mmCIF file of C-alpha atoms in Angstrom:
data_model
loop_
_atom_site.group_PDB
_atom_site.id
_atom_site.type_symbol
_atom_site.label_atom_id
_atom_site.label_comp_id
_atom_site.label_asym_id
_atom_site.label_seq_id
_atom_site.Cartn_x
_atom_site.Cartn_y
_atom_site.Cartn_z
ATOM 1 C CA UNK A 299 -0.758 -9.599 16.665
ATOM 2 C CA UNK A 300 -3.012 -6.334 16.482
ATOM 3 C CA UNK A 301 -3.647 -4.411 13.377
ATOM 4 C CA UNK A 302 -1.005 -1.801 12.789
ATOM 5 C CA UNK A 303 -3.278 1.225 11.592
ATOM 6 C CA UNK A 304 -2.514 3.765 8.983
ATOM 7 C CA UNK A 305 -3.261 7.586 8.107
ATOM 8 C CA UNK A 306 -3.149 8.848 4.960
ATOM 9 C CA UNK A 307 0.903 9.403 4.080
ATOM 10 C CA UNK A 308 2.192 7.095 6.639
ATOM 11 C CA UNK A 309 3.409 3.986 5.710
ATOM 12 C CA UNK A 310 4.816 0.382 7.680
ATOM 13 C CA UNK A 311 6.782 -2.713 6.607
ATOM 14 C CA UNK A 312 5.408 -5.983 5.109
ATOM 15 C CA UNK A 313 8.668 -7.213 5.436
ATOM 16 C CA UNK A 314 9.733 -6.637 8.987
ATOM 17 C CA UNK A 315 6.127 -7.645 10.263
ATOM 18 C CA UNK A 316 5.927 -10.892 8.446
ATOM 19 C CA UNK A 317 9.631 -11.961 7.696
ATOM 20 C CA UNK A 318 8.748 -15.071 5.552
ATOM 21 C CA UNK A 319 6.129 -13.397 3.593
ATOM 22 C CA UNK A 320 4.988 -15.087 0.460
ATOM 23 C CA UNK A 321 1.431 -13.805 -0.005
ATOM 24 C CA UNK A 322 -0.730 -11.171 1.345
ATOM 25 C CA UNK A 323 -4.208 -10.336 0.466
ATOM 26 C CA UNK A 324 -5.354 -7.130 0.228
ATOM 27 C CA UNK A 325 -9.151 -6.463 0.761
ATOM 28 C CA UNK A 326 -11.505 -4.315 0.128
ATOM 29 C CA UNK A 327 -14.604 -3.135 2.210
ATOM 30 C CA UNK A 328 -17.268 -0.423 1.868
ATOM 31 C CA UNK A 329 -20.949 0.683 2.075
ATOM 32 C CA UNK A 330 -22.758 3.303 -0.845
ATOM 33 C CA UNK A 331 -25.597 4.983 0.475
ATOM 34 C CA UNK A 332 -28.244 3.813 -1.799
ATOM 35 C CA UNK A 333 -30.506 6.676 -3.561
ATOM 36 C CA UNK A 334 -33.547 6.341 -6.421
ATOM 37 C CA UNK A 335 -30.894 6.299 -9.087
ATOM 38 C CA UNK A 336 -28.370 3.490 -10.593
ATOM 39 C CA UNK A 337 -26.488 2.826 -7.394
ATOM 40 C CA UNK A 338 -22.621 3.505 -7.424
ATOM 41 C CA UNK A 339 -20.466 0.615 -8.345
ATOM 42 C CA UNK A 340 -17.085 0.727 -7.000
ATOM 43 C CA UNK A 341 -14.534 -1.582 -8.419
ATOM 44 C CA UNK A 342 -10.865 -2.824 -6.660
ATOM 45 C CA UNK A 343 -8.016 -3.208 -9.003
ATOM 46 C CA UNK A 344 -4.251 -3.527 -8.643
ATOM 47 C CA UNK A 345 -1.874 -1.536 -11.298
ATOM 48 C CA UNK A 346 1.844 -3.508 -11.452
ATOM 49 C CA UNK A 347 4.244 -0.955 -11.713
ATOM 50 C CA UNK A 348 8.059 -1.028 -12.940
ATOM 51 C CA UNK A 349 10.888 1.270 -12.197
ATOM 52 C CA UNK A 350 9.584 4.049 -13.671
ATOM 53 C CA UNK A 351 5.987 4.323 -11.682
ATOM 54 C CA UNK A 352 3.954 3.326 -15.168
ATOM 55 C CA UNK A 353 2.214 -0.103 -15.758
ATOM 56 C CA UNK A 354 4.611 -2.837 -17.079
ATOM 57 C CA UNK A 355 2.004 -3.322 -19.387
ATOM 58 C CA UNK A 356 -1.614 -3.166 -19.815
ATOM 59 C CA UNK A 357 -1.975 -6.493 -19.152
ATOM 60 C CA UNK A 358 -0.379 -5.961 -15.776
ATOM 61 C CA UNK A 359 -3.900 -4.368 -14.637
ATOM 62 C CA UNK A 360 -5.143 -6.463 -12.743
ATOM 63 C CA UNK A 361 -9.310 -6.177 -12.141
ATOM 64 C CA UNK A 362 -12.364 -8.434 -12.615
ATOM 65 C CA UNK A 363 -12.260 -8.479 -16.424
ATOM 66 C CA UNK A 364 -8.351 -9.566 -16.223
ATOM 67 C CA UNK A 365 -8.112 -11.117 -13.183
ATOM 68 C CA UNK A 366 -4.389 -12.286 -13.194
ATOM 69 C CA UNK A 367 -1.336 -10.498 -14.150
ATOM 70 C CA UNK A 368 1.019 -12.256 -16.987
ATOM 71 C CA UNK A 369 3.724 -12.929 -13.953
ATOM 72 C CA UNK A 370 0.907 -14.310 -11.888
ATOM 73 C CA UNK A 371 1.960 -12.847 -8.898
ATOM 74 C CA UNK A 372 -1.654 -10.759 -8.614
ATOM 75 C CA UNK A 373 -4.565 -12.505 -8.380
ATOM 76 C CA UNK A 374 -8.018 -10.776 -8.395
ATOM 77 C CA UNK A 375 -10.199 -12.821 -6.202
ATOM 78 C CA UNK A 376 -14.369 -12.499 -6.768
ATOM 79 C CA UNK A 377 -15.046 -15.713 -5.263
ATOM 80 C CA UNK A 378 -18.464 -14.313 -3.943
ATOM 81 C CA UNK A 379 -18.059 -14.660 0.031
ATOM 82 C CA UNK A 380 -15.101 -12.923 0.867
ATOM 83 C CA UNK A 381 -13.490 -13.260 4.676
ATOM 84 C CA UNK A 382 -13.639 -10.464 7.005
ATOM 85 C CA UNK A 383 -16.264 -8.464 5.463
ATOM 86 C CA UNK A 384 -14.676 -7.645 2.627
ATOM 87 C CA UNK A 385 -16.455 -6.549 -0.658
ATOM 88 C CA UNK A 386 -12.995 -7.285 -3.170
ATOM 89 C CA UNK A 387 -9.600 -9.117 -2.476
ATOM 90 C CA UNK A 388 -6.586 -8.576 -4.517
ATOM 91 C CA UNK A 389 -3.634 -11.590 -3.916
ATOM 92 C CA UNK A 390 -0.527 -11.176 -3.973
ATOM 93 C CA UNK A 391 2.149 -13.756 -4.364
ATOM 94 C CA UNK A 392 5.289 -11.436 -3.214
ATOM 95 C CA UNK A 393 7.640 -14.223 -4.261
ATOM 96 C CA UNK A 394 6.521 -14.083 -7.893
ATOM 97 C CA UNK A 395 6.763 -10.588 -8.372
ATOM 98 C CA UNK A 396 9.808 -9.968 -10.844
ATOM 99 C CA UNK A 397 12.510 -7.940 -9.693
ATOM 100 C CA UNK A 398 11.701 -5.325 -12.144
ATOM 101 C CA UNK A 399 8.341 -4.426 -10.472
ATOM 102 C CA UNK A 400 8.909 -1.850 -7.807
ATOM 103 C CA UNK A 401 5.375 -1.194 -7.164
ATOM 104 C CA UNK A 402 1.680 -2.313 -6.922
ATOM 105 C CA UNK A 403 -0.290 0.525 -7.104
ATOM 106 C CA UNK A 404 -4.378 -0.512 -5.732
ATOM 107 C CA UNK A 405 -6.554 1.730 -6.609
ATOM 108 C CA UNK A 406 -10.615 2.118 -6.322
ATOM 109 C CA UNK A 407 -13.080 3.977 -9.305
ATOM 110 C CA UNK A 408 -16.631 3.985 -9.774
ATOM 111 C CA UNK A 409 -17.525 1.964 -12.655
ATOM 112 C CA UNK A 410 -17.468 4.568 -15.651
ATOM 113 C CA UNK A 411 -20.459 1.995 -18.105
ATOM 114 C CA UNK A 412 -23.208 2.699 -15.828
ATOM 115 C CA UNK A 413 -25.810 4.828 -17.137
ATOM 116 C CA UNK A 414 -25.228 7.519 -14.547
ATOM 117 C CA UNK A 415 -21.532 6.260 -12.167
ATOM 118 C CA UNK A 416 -21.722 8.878 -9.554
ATOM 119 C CA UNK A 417 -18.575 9.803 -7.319
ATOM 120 C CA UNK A 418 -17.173 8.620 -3.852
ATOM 121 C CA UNK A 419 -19.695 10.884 -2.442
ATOM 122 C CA UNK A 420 -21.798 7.997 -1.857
ATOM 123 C CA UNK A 421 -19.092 5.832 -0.542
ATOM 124 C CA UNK A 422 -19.147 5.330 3.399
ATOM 125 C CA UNK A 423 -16.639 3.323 5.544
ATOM 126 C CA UNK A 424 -13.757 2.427 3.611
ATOM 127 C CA UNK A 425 -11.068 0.070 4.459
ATOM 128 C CA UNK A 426 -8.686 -1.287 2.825
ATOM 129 C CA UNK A 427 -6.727 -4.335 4.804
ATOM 130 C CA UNK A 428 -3.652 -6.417 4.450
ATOM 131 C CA UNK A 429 -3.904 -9.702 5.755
ATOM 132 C CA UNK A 430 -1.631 -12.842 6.248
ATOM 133 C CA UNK A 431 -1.634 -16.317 4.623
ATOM 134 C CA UNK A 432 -4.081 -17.552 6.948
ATOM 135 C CA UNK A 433 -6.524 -14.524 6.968
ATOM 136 C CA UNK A 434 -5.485 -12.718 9.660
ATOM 137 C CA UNK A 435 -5.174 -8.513 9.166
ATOM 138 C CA UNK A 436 -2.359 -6.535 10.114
ATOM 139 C CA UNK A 437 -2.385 -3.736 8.375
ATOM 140 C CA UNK A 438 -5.469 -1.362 8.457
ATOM 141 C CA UNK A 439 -6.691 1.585 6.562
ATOM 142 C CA UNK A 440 -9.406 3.320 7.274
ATOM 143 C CA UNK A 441 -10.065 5.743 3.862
ATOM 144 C CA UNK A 442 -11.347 8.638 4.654
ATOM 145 C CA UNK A 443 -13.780 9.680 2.165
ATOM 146 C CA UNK A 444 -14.987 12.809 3.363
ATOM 147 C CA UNK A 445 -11.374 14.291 2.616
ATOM 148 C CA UNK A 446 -11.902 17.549 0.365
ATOM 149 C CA UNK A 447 -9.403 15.759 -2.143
ATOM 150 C CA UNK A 448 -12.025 12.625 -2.427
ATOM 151 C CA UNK A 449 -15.614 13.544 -2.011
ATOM 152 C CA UNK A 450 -16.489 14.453 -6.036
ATOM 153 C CA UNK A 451 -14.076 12.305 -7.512
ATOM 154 C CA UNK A 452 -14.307 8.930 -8.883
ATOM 155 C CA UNK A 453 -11.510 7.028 -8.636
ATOM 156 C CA UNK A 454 -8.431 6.800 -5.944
ATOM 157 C CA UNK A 455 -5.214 5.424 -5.744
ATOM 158 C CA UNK A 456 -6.036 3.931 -2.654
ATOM 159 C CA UNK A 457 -2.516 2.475 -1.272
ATOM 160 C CA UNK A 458 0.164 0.591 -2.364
ATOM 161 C CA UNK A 459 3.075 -2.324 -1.493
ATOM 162 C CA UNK A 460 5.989 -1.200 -3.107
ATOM 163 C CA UNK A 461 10.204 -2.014 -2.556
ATOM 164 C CA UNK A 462 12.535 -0.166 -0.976
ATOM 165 C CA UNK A 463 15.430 -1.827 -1.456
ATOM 166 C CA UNK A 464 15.110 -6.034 -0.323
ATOM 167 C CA UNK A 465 12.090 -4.807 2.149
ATOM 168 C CA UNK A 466 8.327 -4.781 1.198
ATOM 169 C CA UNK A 467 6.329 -1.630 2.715
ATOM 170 C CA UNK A 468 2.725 -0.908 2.037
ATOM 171 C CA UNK A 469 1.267 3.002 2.180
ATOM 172 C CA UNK A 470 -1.880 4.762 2.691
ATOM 173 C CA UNK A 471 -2.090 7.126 -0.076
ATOM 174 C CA UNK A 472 -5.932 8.307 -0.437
ATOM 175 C CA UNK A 473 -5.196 10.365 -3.755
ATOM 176 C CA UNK A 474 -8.276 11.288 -5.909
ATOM 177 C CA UNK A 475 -8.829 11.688 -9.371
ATOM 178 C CA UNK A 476 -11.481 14.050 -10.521
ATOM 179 C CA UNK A 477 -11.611 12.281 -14.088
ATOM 180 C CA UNK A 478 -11.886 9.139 -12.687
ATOM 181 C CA UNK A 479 -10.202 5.836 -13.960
ATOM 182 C CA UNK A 480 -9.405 7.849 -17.346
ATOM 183 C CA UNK A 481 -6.712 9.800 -15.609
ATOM 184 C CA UNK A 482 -5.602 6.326 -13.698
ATOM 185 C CA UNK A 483 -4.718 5.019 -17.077
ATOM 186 C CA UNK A 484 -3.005 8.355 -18.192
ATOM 187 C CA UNK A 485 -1.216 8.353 -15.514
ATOM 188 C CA UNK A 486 -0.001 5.161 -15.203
ATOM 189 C CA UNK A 487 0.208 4.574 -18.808
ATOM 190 C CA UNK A 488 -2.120 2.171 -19.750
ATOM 191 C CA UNK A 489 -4.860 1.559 -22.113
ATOM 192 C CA UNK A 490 -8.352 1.494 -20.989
#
């Protein structure tokens, strides 16, 4: 089946596309334009959410220094060689998500303990990709960084899979945030 492509805002069923669903990935791909400096290091993570749009907890952040959530239904995956090109891959076991999640927010930031972390500025070609059990993508969102809300930021909420009522959906958001991953966590209420 061919990749069903998003814009920033729009938005298309998990459910209704893959009717058994169980797990979806959700990867991760992009080039930084390399300059004399520290290079840009962009990080993947994946913010559970309950009813009220905040983190269920802070251990519900899932990235590469916690790489599964206390339900276990997100997975950060840094085996090395991802599929598809991809530079991160966040898992998600839908059927282990409690019911009191109504969100999973993925977001991207530039690594804030490098010496000098630039901005998305330096980020070029963007995707982020929703794939099947066996690997195959159909969902695809191309970011585009060269929005006027992205280019000197640091960190986006990228997209995210969220309910709406017994149906899955996944959206392209492309939000930025000009103080980077510190006004993530104030937003979503955790601790950094």
């Amino acid at each position: 089946m061919p990749s069903t492509i998003l814009v920033r805002g729009a938005n298309t069923s998990v459910s209704k596309a893959l009717p058994s669903v169980s797990n979806i990935t959700v990867g991760f791909s992009w080039d930084v334009v390399h300059s004399n400096g520290p290079a840009t290091e962009i990080v993947a993570c994946a913010i559970v959410c309950g009813q009220d749009g905040r983190a269920v907890s802070d251990e519900h952040v899932v990235f590469f220094n916690q790489m599964l959530d206390p339900d276990e239904g997100v997975l950060y995956d840094e085996s090395g060689d991802l599929p598809g090109g991809d530079t991160e891959q966040i898992e998600v076991s839908v059927g282990q998500i409690p019911s009191n999640v109504a969100r999973i927010a993925f977001v991207l930031y530039v690594n804030p303990d490098l010496r000098r972390p630039g901005t998305f500025d330096s980020m070029r070609d963007a995707v982020v990709r929703v794939l099947d059990r066996s690997g195959d993508e159909f969902i695809r969102y191309p970011v585009d960084t060269h929005d006027k809300d992205l280019g000197a930021t640091s960190a986006m909420l990228a997209a995210e899979l969220y309910r709406r009522g017994d149906e899955w959906k996944f959206r392209a958001v492309g939000q930025g945030y000009v103080g980077g991953v510190s006004d993530v966590a104030r937003d979503f209420g955790f601790s950094l």
